[in-house]
């Protein structure tokens, strides 16, 4: 524990690729600044649709080997982002991709959608108590767009944060730890609309164009509390990480498409809503650092020594 970096960021995602699409630039920035960036992915994404025809045999109705393949894609994406701590909730293959809402795969006993909440959250509690993150990034209660695994990932993240702070919950999983700030992923409506205008002006990069309603977590601009801007190299790392998820994402410059072939803007600036903790920016202003206001973490040169002081003081 004493060897932990001063700043520690935890992200909880449903499938390999969600982290790069939602938070790739943020992850690259904080990893480069020396923060510990820990990614917990809840399923292997076994039920995803496969884009490259030559990999179609991986699909669940054929070889059913998409899960291990996507674990490899995730490892490559993390290398692109400079993130070394990535784990699967309960270990790889513990929970299976539940498929889209209403699909028969929702009802499989191994599906993440069927997981007992506290049982699944306990796996996250162990991670939280080990890495003691000051900041957690999760989905909103709708999971951004209603996918059962994203909704469940939201529930597990919030419940895990709650249980990790309770000293009498599973003391065998480590000393209790309270996460200081919790953010939900979001996209400000004006930015998404502007992105689609750019995409339409750029011409036909993809067979079709998605709509604002296809983008997860679109909220009124006023609800956004943090906008994380990054250097060009971190934006490039996000693009490279998305390309590493080749079964799921086709990237073309500042745009990308999922398996529906509908183009979307690729955002280098990522946005968040603070839902727990104290905002580190003046009223009416957005934070530009998720650790803003967290004691002992100012600047990228903060040391483990100051982290110990902070922990001793709380
Ligand atoms: Zn997903």
mmCIF file of C-alpha atoms and ligand atoms in Angstrom:
data_model
loop_
_atom_site.group_PDB
_atom_site.id
_atom_site.type_symbol
_atom_site.label_atom_id
_atom_site.label_comp_id
_atom_site.label_asym_id
_atom_site.label_seq_id
_atom_site.Cartn_x
_atom_site.Cartn_y
_atom_site.Cartn_z
ATOM 1 C CA UNK A 1 0.000 0.000 0.000
ATOM 2 C CA UNK A 2 2.858 2.377 0.812
ATOM 3 C CA UNK A 3 4.152 1.909 -2.739
ATOM 4 C CA UNK A 4 0.992 3.265 -4.346
ATOM 5 C CA UNK A 5 1.297 6.436 -6.451
ATOM 6 C CA UNK A 6 -0.233 9.556 -4.899
ATOM 7 C CA UNK A 7 -3.094 9.751 -7.394
ATOM 8 C CA UNK A 8 -5.230 6.716 -8.119
ATOM 9 C CA UNK A 9 -8.079 6.459 -10.625
ATOM 10 C CA UNK A 10 -10.471 3.494 -10.946
ATOM 11 C CA UNK A 11 -12.742 2.862 -13.927
ATOM 12 C CA UNK A 12 -15.490 0.232 -14.140
ATOM 13 C CA UNK A 13 -16.668 -0.840 -17.585
ATOM 14 C CA UNK A 14 -18.958 -3.488 -19.046
ATOM 15 C CA UNK A 15 -17.020 -4.775 -22.071
ATOM 16 C CA UNK A 16 -13.568 -4.434 -23.622
ATOM 17 C CA UNK A 17 -13.706 -1.304 -25.869
ATOM 18 C CA UNK A 18 -16.021 0.775 -23.610
ATOM 19 C CA UNK A 19 -13.022 2.146 -21.704
ATOM 20 C CA UNK A 20 -11.252 3.375 -24.834
ATOM 21 C CA UNK A 21 -14.379 4.954 -26.370
ATOM 22 C CA UNK A 22 -15.459 6.690 -23.158
ATOM 23 C CA UNK A 23 -12.234 7.410 -21.296
ATOM 24 C CA UNK A 24 -9.217 6.595 -23.488
ATOM 25 C CA UNK A 25 -7.823 10.126 -23.488
ATOM 26 C CA UNK A 26 -8.379 10.563 -19.744
ATOM 27 C CA UNK A 27 -6.683 7.235 -19.016
ATOM 28 C CA UNK A 28 -3.697 8.080 -21.243
ATOM 29 C CA UNK A 29 -3.297 11.497 -19.604
ATOM 30 C CA UNK A 30 -3.326 10.263 -16.033
ATOM 31 C CA UNK A 31 -1.141 7.230 -16.767
ATOM 32 C CA UNK A 32 1.417 9.568 -18.393
ATOM 33 C CA UNK A 33 1.269 11.837 -15.354
ATOM 34 C CA UNK A 34 2.191 8.954 -13.077
ATOM 35 C CA UNK A 35 -1.213 8.224 -11.582
ATOM 36 C CA UNK A 36 -2.245 4.634 -10.960
ATOM 37 C CA UNK A 37 -5.009 3.947 -13.482
ATOM 38 C CA UNK A 38 -6.938 0.764 -12.707
ATOM 39 C CA UNK A 39 -9.493 -0.609 -15.153
ATOM 40 C CA UNK A 40 -12.029 -3.229 -14.100
ATOM 41 C CA UNK A 41 -13.935 -4.768 -17.017
ATOM 42 C CA UNK A 42 -16.970 -6.814 -16.023
ATOM 43 C CA UNK A 43 -17.281 -9.198 -18.995
ATOM 44 C CA UNK A 44 -15.218 -10.368 -21.951
ATOM 45 C CA UNK A 45 -17.781 -9.033 -24.431
ATOM 46 C CA UNK A 46 -18.522 -12.501 -25.813
ATOM 47 C CA UNK A 47 -21.807 -11.431 -27.432
ATOM 48 C CA UNK A 48 -20.420 -8.545 -29.489
ATOM 49 C CA UNK A 49 -20.859 -8.380 -33.249
ATOM 50 C CA UNK A 50 -17.684 -8.882 -35.246
ATOM 51 C CA UNK A 51 -16.787 -6.277 -37.885
ATOM 52 C CA UNK A 52 -13.898 -7.827 -39.902
ATOM 53 C CA UNK A 53 -15.287 -10.627 -42.139
ATOM 54 C CA UNK A 54 -12.095 -12.670 -41.704
ATOM 55 C CA UNK A 55 -12.796 -12.836 -37.946
ATOM 56 C CA UNK A 56 -16.497 -13.712 -38.266
ATOM 57 C CA UNK A 57 -15.739 -17.248 -37.050
ATOM 58 C CA UNK A 58 -15.122 -15.872 -33.514
ATOM 59 C CA UNK A 59 -18.828 -15.091 -33.092
ATOM 60 C CA UNK A 60 -20.866 -16.714 -30.298
ATOM 61 C CA UNK A 61 -23.003 -18.672 -32.784
ATOM 62 C CA UNK A 62 -19.871 -20.131 -34.413
ATOM 63 C CA UNK A 63 -16.581 -20.777 -32.500
ATOM 64 C CA UNK A 64 -17.674 -18.675 -29.498
ATOM 65 C CA UNK A 65 -14.091 -17.489 -29.005
ATOM 66 C CA UNK A 66 -14.750 -13.761 -29.205
ATOM 67 C CA UNK A 67 -14.214 -13.347 -25.439
ATOM 68 C CA UNK A 68 -10.568 -14.434 -25.300
ATOM 69 C CA UNK A 69 -9.911 -12.571 -28.549
ATOM 70 C CA UNK A 70 -11.314 -9.369 -27.072
ATOM 71 C CA UNK A 71 -9.179 -9.845 -23.951
ATOM 72 C CA UNK A 72 -6.204 -9.675 -26.319
ATOM 73 C CA UNK A 73 -7.598 -6.549 -27.965
ATOM 74 C CA UNK A 74 -8.023 -4.983 -24.537
ATOM 75 C CA UNK A 75 -4.419 -5.767 -23.609
ATOM 76 C CA UNK A 76 -3.250 -4.051 -26.806
ATOM 77 C CA UNK A 77 -5.474 -1.052 -26.096
ATOM 78 C CA UNK A 78 -4.073 -0.731 -22.575
ATOM 79 C CA UNK A 79 -0.533 -0.833 -23.986
ATOM 80 C CA UNK A 80 -1.503 2.037 -26.306
ATOM 81 C CA UNK A 81 -2.834 4.036 -23.347
ATOM 82 C CA UNK A 82 0.114 3.234 -21.079
ATOM 83 C CA UNK A 83 -2.203 1.555 -18.558
ATOM 84 C CA UNK A 84 -0.720 -1.485 -16.823
ATOM 85 C CA UNK A 85 -3.393 -2.348 -14.242
ATOM 86 C CA UNK A 86 -6.386 -3.896 -15.967
ATOM 87 C CA UNK A 87 -8.487 -6.680 -14.521
ATOM 88 C CA UNK A 88 -11.720 -8.545 -15.144
ATOM 89 C CA UNK A 89 -14.332 -8.470 -12.392
ATOM 90 C CA UNK A 90 -13.926 -11.718 -10.454
ATOM 91 C CA UNK A 91 -11.315 -12.889 -12.997
ATOM 92 C CA UNK A 92 -11.580 -13.371 -16.757
ATOM 93 C CA UNK A 93 -14.742 -15.260 -17.714
ATOM 94 C CA UNK A 94 -16.411 -14.988 -14.286
ATOM 95 C CA UNK A 95 -19.315 -13.058 -15.826
ATOM 96 C CA UNK A 96 -20.518 -13.453 -19.382
ATOM 97 C CA UNK A 97 -21.736 -10.723 -21.713
ATOM 98 C CA UNK A 98 -25.556 -10.581 -21.422
ATOM 99 C CA UNK A 99 -26.260 -9.444 -24.991
ATOM 100 C CA UNK A 100 -28.606 -6.588 -25.850
ATOM 101 C CA UNK A 101 -31.645 -5.881 -23.638
ATOM 102 C CA UNK A 102 -34.362 -8.476 -24.212
ATOM 103 C CA UNK A 103 -32.071 -11.034 -25.883
ATOM 104 C CA UNK A 104 -32.340 -14.652 -24.665
ATOM 105 C CA UNK A 105 -28.694 -14.382 -23.516
ATOM 106 C CA UNK A 106 -29.945 -12.072 -20.708
ATOM 107 C CA UNK A 107 -31.332 -15.143 -18.931
ATOM 108 C CA UNK A 108 -28.261 -17.357 -18.930
ATOM 109 C CA UNK A 109 -27.103 -18.148 -15.381
ATOM 110 C CA UNK A 110 -23.557 -16.937 -16.172
ATOM 111 C CA UNK A 111 -24.748 -13.639 -17.682
ATOM 112 C CA UNK A 112 -23.572 -10.534 -15.850
ATOM 113 C CA UNK A 113 -27.208 -9.363 -15.840
ATOM 114 C CA UNK A 114 -28.043 -12.357 -13.597
ATOM 115 C CA UNK A 115 -25.220 -11.732 -11.114
ATOM 116 C CA UNK A 116 -26.142 -11.124 -7.495
ATOM 117 C CA UNK A 117 -25.379 -7.476 -6.820
ATOM 118 C CA UNK A 118 -23.479 -7.843 -3.551
ATOM 119 C CA UNK A 119 -21.629 -10.921 -4.767
ATOM 120 C CA UNK A 120 -20.429 -9.071 -7.877
ATOM 121 C CA UNK A 121 -19.740 -5.890 -5.896
ATOM 122 C CA UNK A 122 -17.565 -7.832 -3.439
ATOM 123 C CA UNK A 123 -15.091 -8.522 -6.247
ATOM 124 C CA UNK A 124 -14.869 -4.766 -6.779
ATOM 125 C CA UNK A 125 -14.562 -4.102 -3.052
ATOM 126 C CA UNK A 126 -11.377 -6.191 -3.040
ATOM 127 C CA UNK A 127 -9.936 -4.030 -5.833
ATOM 128 C CA UNK A 128 -10.995 -0.753 -4.182
ATOM 129 C CA UNK A 129 -9.439 -1.725 -0.867
ATOM 130 C CA UNK A 130 -6.236 -2.770 -2.630
ATOM 131 C CA UNK A 131 -5.660 0.292 -4.833
ATOM 132 C CA UNK A 132 -7.543 2.867 -2.691
ATOM 133 C CA UNK A 133 -8.631 5.138 -5.562
ATOM 134 C CA UNK A 134 -9.554 8.740 -4.773
ATOM 135 C CA UNK A 135 -11.586 8.901 -7.989
ATOM 136 C CA UNK A 136 -14.044 6.423 -9.548
ATOM 137 C CA UNK A 137 -15.484 6.696 -13.059
ATOM 138 C CA UNK A 138 -18.682 4.747 -13.783
ATOM 139 C CA UNK A 139 -21.770 4.844 -16.011
ATOM 140 C CA UNK A 140 -25.003 6.617 -15.176
ATOM 141 C CA UNK A 141 -27.952 4.483 -13.918
ATOM 142 C CA UNK A 142 -29.077 3.781 -17.487
ATOM 143 C CA UNK A 143 -25.592 2.559 -18.325
ATOM 144 C CA UNK A 144 -25.373 5.374 -20.871
ATOM 145 C CA UNK A 145 -27.672 3.634 -23.334
ATOM 146 C CA UNK A 146 -29.615 0.829 -21.677
ATOM 147 C CA UNK A 147 -27.394 -2.196 -22.349
ATOM 148 C CA UNK A 148 -27.962 -4.659 -19.464
ATOM 149 C CA UNK A 149 -24.236 -5.092 -18.823
ATOM 150 C CA UNK A 150 -23.754 -1.320 -18.666
ATOM 151 C CA UNK A 151 -26.675 -0.933 -16.241
ATOM 152 C CA UNK A 152 -25.260 -3.750 -14.118
ATOM 153 C CA UNK A 153 -21.749 -2.228 -14.274
ATOM 154 C CA UNK A 154 -23.222 1.015 -12.923
ATOM 155 C CA UNK A 155 -24.923 -0.840 -10.064
ATOM 156 C CA UNK A 156 -21.809 -2.841 -9.195
ATOM 157 C CA UNK A 157 -19.584 0.258 -9.258
ATOM 158 C CA UNK A 158 -21.882 2.245 -6.963
ATOM 159 C CA UNK A 159 -22.540 -0.668 -4.615
ATOM 160 C CA UNK A 160 -18.848 -1.593 -4.571
ATOM 161 C CA UNK A 161 -17.912 1.961 -3.587
ATOM 162 C CA UNK A 162 -20.520 1.891 -0.821
ATOM 163 C CA UNK A 163 -19.499 -1.498 0.589
ATOM 164 C CA UNK A 164 -15.746 -0.789 0.359
ATOM 165 C CA UNK A 165 -16.245 2.062 2.825
ATOM 166 C CA UNK A 166 -18.062 -0.107 5.377
ATOM 167 C CA UNK A 167 -15.579 -1.513 7.900
ATOM 168 C CA UNK A 168 -17.910 -4.359 8.853
ATOM 169 C CA UNK A 169 -18.367 -5.599 5.281
ATOM 170 C CA UNK A 170 -16.043 -8.486 4.466
ATOM 171 C CA UNK A 171 -13.001 -7.391 6.526
ATOM 172 C CA UNK A 172 -11.186 -10.301 4.858
ATOM 173 C CA UNK A 173 -11.114 -8.170 1.671
ATOM 174 C CA UNK A 174 -8.933 -5.487 3.254
ATOM 175 C CA UNK A 175 -9.230 -2.313 5.305
ATOM 176 C CA UNK A 176 -12.241 -0.153 4.496
ATOM 177 C CA UNK A 177 -11.695 2.733 2.087
ATOM 178 C CA UNK A 178 -13.998 5.582 1.075
ATOM 179 C CA UNK A 179 -13.652 6.864 -2.499
ATOM 180 C CA UNK A 180 -13.579 10.663 -2.445
ATOM 181 C CA UNK A 181 -15.071 11.514 -5.841
ATOM 182 C CA UNK A 182 -17.368 9.537 -8.134
ATOM 183 C CA UNK A 183 -18.040 10.617 -11.713
ATOM 184 C CA UNK A 184 -20.456 9.340 -14.314
ATOM 185 C CA UNK A 185 -19.513 9.391 -17.981
ATOM 186 C CA UNK A 186 -21.458 11.856 -20.098
ATOM 187 C CA UNK A 187 -21.395 13.806 -23.343
ATOM 188 C CA UNK A 188 -22.628 17.422 -23.517
ATOM 189 C CA UNK A 189 -25.344 17.766 -26.146
ATOM 190 C CA UNK A 190 -23.775 20.783 -27.875
ATOM 191 C CA UNK A 191 -20.465 18.946 -28.341
ATOM 192 C CA UNK A 192 -22.191 15.870 -29.756
ATOM 193 C CA UNK A 193 -24.293 17.969 -32.145
ATOM 194 C CA UNK A 194 -21.210 19.885 -33.294
ATOM 195 C CA UNK A 195 -19.375 16.589 -33.821
ATOM 196 C CA UNK A 196 -22.119 15.251 -36.067
ATOM 197 C CA UNK A 197 -22.123 18.514 -38.041
ATOM 198 C CA UNK A 198 -18.371 18.026 -38.631
ATOM 199 C CA UNK A 199 -18.959 14.433 -39.662
ATOM 200 C CA UNK A 200 -21.662 15.354 -42.174
ATOM 201 C CA UNK A 201 -19.486 18.173 -43.582
ATOM 202 C CA UNK A 202 -16.570 15.769 -43.975
ATOM 203 C CA UNK A 203 -18.559 13.570 -46.337
ATOM 204 C CA UNK A 204 -19.128 9.846 -46.424
ATOM 205 C CA UNK A 205 -16.491 8.303 -44.183
ATOM 206 C CA UNK A 206 -18.897 5.459 -43.356
ATOM 207 C CA UNK A 207 -21.923 3.887 -45.075
ATOM 208 C CA UNK A 208 -24.229 5.897 -42.811
ATOM 209 C CA UNK A 209 -24.223 8.455 -40.038
ATOM 210 C CA UNK A 210 -25.478 7.803 -36.528
ATOM 211 C CA UNK A 211 -27.585 10.354 -34.671
ATOM 212 C CA UNK A 212 -27.203 12.181 -31.383
ATOM 213 C CA UNK A 213 -29.548 9.596 -29.865
ATOM 214 C CA UNK A 214 -27.056 6.830 -30.682
ATOM 215 C CA UNK A 215 -24.401 8.398 -28.434
ATOM 216 C CA UNK A 216 -24.465 7.168 -24.822
ATOM 217 C CA UNK A 217 -24.903 9.547 -21.917
ATOM 218 C CA UNK A 218 -25.853 12.727 -23.793
ATOM 219 C CA UNK A 219 -26.859 15.374 -21.233
ATOM 220 C CA UNK A 220 -27.654 19.101 -21.261
ATOM 221 C CA UNK A 221 -24.382 21.071 -21.196
ATOM 222 C CA UNK A 222 -25.239 22.555 -17.802
ATOM 223 C CA UNK A 223 -25.081 19.097 -16.173
ATOM 224 C CA UNK A 224 -21.431 18.556 -17.140
ATOM 225 C CA UNK A 225 -19.080 19.293 -14.235
ATOM 226 C CA UNK A 226 -15.683 18.242 -15.628
ATOM 227 C CA UNK A 227 -14.121 18.442 -19.086
ATOM 228 C CA UNK A 228 -10.772 16.715 -19.438
ATOM 229 C CA UNK A 229 -8.680 18.140 -22.229
ATOM 230 C CA UNK A 230 -5.513 16.304 -23.189
ATOM 231 C CA UNK A 231 -2.369 16.773 -25.199
ATOM 232 C CA UNK A 232 -2.272 15.582 -28.817
ATOM 233 C CA UNK A 233 -0.284 12.475 -27.865
ATOM 234 C CA UNK A 234 -3.020 11.349 -25.486
ATOM 235 C CA UNK A 235 -5.694 11.913 -28.105
ATOM 236 C CA UNK A 236 -3.563 9.828 -30.478
ATOM 237 C CA UNK A 237 -3.266 7.129 -27.826
ATOM 238 C CA UNK A 238 -7.070 7.034 -27.528
ATOM 239 C CA UNK A 239 -7.381 6.608 -31.279
ATOM 240 C CA UNK A 240 -4.777 3.819 -31.229
ATOM 241 C CA UNK A 241 -6.564 2.099 -28.332
ATOM 242 C CA UNK A 242 -9.866 2.213 -30.219
ATOM 243 C CA UNK A 243 -8.169 0.732 -33.289
ATOM 244 C CA UNK A 244 -6.863 -2.108 -31.097
ATOM 245 C CA UNK A 245 -10.510 -3.154 -30.588
ATOM 246 C CA UNK A 246 -10.677 -4.088 -34.245
ATOM 247 C CA UNK A 247 -13.517 -6.612 -33.920
ATOM 248 C CA UNK A 248 -15.734 -3.833 -32.521
ATOM 249 C CA UNK A 249 -14.612 -0.463 -33.873
ATOM 250 C CA UNK A 250 -13.624 0.967 -37.260
ATOM 251 C CA UNK A 251 -11.694 4.238 -36.862
ATOM 252 C CA UNK A 252 -11.344 6.792 -39.643
ATOM 253 C CA UNK A 253 -9.476 9.908 -38.542
ATOM 254 C CA UNK A 254 -11.639 11.906 -36.098
ATOM 255 C CA UNK A 255 -14.601 9.562 -36.628
ATOM 256 C CA UNK A 256 -15.433 5.946 -35.855
ATOM 257 C CA UNK A 257 -18.166 3.367 -36.372
ATOM 258 C CA UNK A 258 -19.345 0.343 -34.415
ATOM 259 C CA UNK A 259 -20.711 -2.811 -36.061
ATOM 260 C CA UNK A 260 -23.786 -0.903 -37.309
ATOM 261 C CA UNK A 261 -21.475 0.961 -39.767
ATOM 262 C CA UNK A 262 -22.885 4.318 -38.675
ATOM 263 C CA UNK A 263 -20.263 7.039 -38.318
ATOM 264 C CA UNK A 264 -19.849 8.951 -35.040
ATOM 265 C CA UNK A 265 -17.447 11.671 -33.947
ATOM 266 C CA UNK A 266 -14.415 10.542 -31.912
ATOM 267 C CA UNK A 267 -13.967 12.959 -29.015
ATOM 268 C CA UNK A 268 -10.509 13.771 -27.639
ATOM 269 C CA UNK A 269 -11.988 15.853 -24.824
ATOM 270 C CA UNK A 270 -13.950 13.686 -22.391
ATOM 271 C CA UNK A 271 -16.696 14.854 -20.070
ATOM 272 C CA UNK A 272 -17.999 13.849 -16.663
ATOM 273 C CA UNK A 273 -20.650 14.538 -14.057
ATOM 274 C CA UNK A 274 -19.523 14.596 -10.427
ATOM 275 C CA UNK A 275 -22.142 12.681 -8.430
ATOM 276 C CA UNK A 276 -20.301 12.155 -5.136
ATOM 277 C CA UNK A 277 -17.683 14.315 -3.449
ATOM 278 C CA UNK A 278 -16.702 17.955 -3.461
ATOM 279 C CA UNK A 279 -16.222 19.796 -6.717
ATOM 280 C CA UNK A 280 -12.740 21.257 -7.143
ATOM 281 C CA UNK A 281 -13.763 24.212 -9.305
ATOM 282 C CA UNK A 282 -15.456 27.545 -8.731
ATOM 283 C CA UNK A 283 -19.233 27.697 -9.029
ATOM 284 C CA UNK A 284 -20.303 27.635 -12.646
ATOM 285 C CA UNK A 285 -16.909 26.411 -13.838
ATOM 286 C CA UNK A 286 -16.004 22.907 -14.933
ATOM 287 C CA UNK A 287 -13.134 21.006 -13.421
ATOM 288 C CA UNK A 288 -10.242 20.253 -15.763
ATOM 289 C CA UNK A 289 -8.701 17.691 -13.386
ATOM 290 C CA UNK A 290 -10.631 14.812 -11.822
ATOM 291 C CA UNK A 291 -8.362 15.009 -8.765
ATOM 292 C CA UNK A 292 -9.054 18.730 -8.238
ATOM 293 C CA UNK A 293 -9.570 19.385 -4.553
ATOM 294 C CA UNK A 294 -8.398 15.932 -3.442
ATOM 295 C CA UNK A 295 -5.952 16.405 -0.574
ATOM 296 C CA UNK A 296 -2.355 15.452 -1.213
ATOM 297 C CA UNK A 297 -2.699 14.966 -4.963
ATOM 298 C CA UNK A 298 -2.072 18.385 -6.495
ATOM 299 C CA UNK A 299 0.259 18.294 -9.461
ATOM 300 C CA UNK A 300 1.766 15.285 -11.197
ATOM 301 C CA UNK A 301 4.880 15.319 -9.012
ATOM 302 C CA UNK A 302 3.036 14.452 -5.801
ATOM 303 C CA UNK A 303 4.763 11.559 -4.085
ATOM 304 C CA UNK A 304 3.673 8.456 -2.264
ATOM 305 C CA UNK A 305 4.891 10.243 0.863
ATOM 306 C CA UNK A 306 2.211 12.888 0.531
ATOM 307 C CA UNK A 307 -0.336 10.155 -0.066
ATOM 308 C CA UNK A 308 0.620 8.596 3.241
ATOM 309 C CA UNK A 309 0.242 11.937 4.946
ATOM 310 C CA UNK A 310 -3.169 12.370 3.389
ATOM 311 C CA UNK A 311 -4.271 8.953 4.530
ATOM 312 C CA UNK A 312 -2.923 9.552 8.000
ATOM 313 C CA UNK A 313 -4.874 12.793 8.159
ATOM 314 C CA UNK A 314 -8.219 11.284 7.215
HETATM 315 ZN ZN1 LIG B 1 -20.247 -2.097 -23.789
#
